[in-house]
mmCIF file of C-alpha atoms in Angstrom:
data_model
loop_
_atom_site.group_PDB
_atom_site.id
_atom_site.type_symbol
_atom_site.label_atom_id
_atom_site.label_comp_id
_atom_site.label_asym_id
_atom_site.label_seq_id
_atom_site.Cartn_x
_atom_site.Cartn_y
_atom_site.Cartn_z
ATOM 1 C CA UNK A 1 -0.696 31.102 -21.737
ATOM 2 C CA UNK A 2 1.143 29.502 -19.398
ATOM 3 C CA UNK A 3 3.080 26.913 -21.643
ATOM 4 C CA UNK A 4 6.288 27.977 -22.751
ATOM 5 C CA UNK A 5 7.434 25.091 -24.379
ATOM 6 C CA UNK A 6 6.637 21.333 -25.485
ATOM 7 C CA UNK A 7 9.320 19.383 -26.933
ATOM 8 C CA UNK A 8 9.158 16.095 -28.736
ATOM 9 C CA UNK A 9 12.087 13.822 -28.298
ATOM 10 C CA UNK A 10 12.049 10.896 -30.506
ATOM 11 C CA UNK A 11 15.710 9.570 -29.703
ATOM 12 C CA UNK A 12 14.876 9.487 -26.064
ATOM 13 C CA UNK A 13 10.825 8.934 -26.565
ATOM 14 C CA UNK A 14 10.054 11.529 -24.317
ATOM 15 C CA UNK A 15 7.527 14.282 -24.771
ATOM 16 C CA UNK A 16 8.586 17.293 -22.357
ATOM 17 C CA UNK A 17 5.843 20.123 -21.618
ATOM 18 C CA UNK A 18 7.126 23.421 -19.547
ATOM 19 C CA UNK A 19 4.890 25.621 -18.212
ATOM 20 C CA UNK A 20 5.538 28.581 -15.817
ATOM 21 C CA UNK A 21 3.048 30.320 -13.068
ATOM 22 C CA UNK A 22 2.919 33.762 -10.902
ATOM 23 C CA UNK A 23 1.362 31.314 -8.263
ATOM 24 C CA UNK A 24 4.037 29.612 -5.741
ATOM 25 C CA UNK A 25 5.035 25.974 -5.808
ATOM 26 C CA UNK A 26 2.607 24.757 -2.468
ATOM 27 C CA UNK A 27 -0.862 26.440 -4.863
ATOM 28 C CA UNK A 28 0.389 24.854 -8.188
ATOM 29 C CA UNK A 29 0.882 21.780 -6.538
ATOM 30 C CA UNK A 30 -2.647 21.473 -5.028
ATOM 31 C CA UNK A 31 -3.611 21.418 -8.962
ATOM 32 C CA UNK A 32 -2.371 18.088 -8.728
ATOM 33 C CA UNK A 33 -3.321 17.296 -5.027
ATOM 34 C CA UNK A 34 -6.680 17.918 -5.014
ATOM 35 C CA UNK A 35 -9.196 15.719 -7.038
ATOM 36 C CA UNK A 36 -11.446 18.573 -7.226
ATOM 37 C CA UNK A 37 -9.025 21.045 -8.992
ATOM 38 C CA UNK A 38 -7.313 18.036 -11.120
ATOM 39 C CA UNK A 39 -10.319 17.610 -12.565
ATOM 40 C CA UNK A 40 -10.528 20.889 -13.660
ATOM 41 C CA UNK A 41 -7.537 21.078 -16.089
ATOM 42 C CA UNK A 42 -6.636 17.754 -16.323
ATOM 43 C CA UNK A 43 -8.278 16.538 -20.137
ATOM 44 C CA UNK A 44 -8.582 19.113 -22.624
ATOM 45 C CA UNK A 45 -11.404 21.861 -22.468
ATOM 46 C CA UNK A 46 -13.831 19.699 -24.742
ATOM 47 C CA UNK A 47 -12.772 16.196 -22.963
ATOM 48 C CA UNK A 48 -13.056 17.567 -19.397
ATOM 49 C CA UNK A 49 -11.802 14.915 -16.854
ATOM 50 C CA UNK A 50 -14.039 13.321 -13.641
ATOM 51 C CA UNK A 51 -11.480 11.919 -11.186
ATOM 52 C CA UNK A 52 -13.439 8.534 -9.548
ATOM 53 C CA UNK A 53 -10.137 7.693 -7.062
ATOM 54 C CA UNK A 54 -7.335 10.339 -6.215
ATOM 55 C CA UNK A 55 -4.851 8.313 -3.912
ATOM 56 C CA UNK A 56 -1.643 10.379 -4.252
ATOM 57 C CA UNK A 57 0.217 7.916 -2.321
ATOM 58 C CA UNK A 58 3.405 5.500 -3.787
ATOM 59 C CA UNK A 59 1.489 2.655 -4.696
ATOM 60 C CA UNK A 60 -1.805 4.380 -5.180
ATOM 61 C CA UNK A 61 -3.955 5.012 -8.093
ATOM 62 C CA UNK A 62 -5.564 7.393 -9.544
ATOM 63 C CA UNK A 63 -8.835 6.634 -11.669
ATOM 64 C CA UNK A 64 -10.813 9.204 -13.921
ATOM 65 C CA UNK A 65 -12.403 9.502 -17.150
ATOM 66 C CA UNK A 66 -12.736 12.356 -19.689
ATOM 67 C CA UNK A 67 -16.373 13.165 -21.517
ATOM 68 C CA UNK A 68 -16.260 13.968 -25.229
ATOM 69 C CA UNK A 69 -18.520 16.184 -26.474
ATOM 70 C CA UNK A 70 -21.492 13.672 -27.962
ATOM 71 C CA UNK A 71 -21.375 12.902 -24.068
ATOM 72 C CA UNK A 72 -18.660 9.497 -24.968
ATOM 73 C CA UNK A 73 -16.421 8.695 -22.104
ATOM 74 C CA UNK A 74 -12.714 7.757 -22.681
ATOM 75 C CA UNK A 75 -10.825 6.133 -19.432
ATOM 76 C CA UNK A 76 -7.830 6.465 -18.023
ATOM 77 C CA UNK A 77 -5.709 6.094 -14.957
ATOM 78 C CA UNK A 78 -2.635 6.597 -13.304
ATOM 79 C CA UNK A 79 -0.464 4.097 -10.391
ATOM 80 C CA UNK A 80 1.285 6.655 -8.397
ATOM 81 C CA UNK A 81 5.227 5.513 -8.311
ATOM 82 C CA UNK A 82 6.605 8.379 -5.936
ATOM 83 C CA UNK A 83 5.342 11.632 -4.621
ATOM 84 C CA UNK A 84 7.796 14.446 -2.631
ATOM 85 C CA UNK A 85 4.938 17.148 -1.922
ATOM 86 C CA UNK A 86 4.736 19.764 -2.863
ATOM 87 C CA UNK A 87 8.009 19.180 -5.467
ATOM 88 C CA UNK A 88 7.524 16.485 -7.487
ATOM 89 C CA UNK A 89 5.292 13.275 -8.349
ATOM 90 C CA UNK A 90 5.820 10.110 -10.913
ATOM 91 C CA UNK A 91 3.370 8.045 -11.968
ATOM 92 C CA UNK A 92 2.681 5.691 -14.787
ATOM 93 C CA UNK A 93 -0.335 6.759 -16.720
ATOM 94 C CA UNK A 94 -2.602 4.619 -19.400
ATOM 95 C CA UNK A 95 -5.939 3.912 -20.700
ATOM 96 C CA UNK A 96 -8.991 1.966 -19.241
ATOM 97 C CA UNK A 97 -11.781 0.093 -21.121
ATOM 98 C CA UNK A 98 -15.535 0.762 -19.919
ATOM 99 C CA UNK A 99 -14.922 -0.917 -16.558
ATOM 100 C CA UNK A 100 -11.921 1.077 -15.411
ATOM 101 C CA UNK A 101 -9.875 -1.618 -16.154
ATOM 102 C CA UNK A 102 -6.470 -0.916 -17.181
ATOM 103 C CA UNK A 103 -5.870 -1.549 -21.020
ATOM 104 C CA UNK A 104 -3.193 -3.651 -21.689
ATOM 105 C CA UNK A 105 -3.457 -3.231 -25.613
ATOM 106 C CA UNK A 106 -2.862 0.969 -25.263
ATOM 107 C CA UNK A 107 0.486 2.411 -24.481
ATOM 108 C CA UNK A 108 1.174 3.668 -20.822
ATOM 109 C CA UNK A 109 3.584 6.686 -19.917
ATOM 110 C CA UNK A 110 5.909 6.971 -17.382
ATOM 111 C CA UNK A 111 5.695 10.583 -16.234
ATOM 112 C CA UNK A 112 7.435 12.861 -13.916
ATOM 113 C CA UNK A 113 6.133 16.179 -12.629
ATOM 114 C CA UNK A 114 8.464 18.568 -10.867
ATOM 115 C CA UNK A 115 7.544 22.145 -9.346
ATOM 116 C CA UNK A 116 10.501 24.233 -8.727
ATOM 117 C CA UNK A 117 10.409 28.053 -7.156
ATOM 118 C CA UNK A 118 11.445 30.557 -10.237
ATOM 119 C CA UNK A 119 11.595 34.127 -10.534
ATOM 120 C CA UNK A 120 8.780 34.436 -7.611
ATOM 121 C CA UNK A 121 6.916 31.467 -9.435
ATOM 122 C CA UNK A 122 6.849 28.429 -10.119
ATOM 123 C CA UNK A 123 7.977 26.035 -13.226
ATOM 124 C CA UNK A 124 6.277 23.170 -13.691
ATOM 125 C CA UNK A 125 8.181 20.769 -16.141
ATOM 126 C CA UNK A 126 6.405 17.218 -17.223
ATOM 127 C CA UNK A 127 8.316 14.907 -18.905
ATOM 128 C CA UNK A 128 6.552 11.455 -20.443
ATOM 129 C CA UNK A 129 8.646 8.922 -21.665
ATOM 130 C CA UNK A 130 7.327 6.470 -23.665
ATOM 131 C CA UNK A 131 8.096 2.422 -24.054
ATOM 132 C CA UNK A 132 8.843 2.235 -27.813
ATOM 133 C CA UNK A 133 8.818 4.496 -30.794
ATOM 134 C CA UNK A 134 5.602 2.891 -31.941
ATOM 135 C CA UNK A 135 3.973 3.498 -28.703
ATOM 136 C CA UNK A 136 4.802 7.367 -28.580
ATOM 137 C CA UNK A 137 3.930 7.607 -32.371
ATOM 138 C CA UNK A 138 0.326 6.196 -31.801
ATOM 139 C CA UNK A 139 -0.741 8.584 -28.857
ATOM 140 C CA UNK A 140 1.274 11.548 -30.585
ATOM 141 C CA UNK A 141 -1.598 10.106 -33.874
ATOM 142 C CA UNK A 142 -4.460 10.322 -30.770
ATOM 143 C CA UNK A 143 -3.344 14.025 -30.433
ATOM 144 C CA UNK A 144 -1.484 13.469 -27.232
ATOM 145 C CA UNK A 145 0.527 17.061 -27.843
ATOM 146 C CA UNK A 146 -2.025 19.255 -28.364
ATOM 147 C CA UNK A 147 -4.440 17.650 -25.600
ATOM 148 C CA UNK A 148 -1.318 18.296 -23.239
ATOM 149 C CA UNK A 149 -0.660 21.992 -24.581
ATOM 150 C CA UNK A 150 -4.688 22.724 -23.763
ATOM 151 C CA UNK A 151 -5.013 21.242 -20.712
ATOM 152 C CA UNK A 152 -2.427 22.630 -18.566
ATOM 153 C CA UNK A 153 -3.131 25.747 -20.973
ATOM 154 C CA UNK A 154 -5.970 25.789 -17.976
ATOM 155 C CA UNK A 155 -4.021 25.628 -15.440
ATOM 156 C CA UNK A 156 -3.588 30.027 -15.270
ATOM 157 C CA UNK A 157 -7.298 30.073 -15.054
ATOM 158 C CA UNK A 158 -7.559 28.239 -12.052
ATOM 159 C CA UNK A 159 -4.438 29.748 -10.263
ATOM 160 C CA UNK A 160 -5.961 33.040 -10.662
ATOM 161 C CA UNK A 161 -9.336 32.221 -9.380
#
């Protein structure tokens, strides 16, 4: 598996996930790039994500929802804060209701992705921080650690294919 580490921080509220590739930085990036590959890794293997609006611009969002498996759909989305392709990418990620409309009563994550060249690979660390103990507490209760660990877990699948 790819993941070599996740690391829960509670003094700094940050939940840190490393994960390291055979493929170079410019293919592991176009994991994030592309809506079509996203989607394929990006919500654990029984939540599988459907990416609605992929604007990986600063300033641009990025809508999607994952489907459970009684066919229940859970929504989410992130607004893109700063991309440096094919390096790095921040964005600010949180829940939707039905609509798509952002949830202002579930915790958002500020979150910073950065691909860096190692041993003829790649490293991918992602680093959420969290707004308040309380707020990392309830998504680490909505199994925000293990839905992380599988879903880049996929990542290897789709950098081989």
């Amino acid at each position: 598996m790819s993941v070599t580490s996740l690391n829960k921080d509670l003094e700094n509220l940050a939940l840190t996930l490393v994960a390291d590739f055979s493929a170079p930085v410019e293919r592991v990036w176009q994991l994030w790039a592309d809506p079509r590959q996203l989607e394929r890794w990006w919500g654990p293997p029984s939540y599988p994500a459907t990416v609605e609006q992929h604007d990986l611009t600063p300033g641009g969002d990025v809508t999607y929802f994952m489907t459970g498996p009684e066919g229940d759909k859970y929504r989410g989305w992130w607004r893109v804060a700063t991309v440096d392709a094919p390096t790095s990418l921040e964005f600010t990620d949180g829940f939707a209701d039905q609509d798509g409309v952002p949830n202002a009563d579930m915790p958002t994550t500020a979150t910073r992705v950065t691909l860096t060249e190692r041993d003829g690979g790649t490293r991918m660390e992602m680093l959420s921080v969290f707004d308040t103990r309380d707020q990392m507490e309830q998504l680490m209760k909505m199994g925000m650690e293990d839905g992380l660990r599988e879903a880049a877990g996929q990542m290897d699948g789709l950098l081989a294919g």
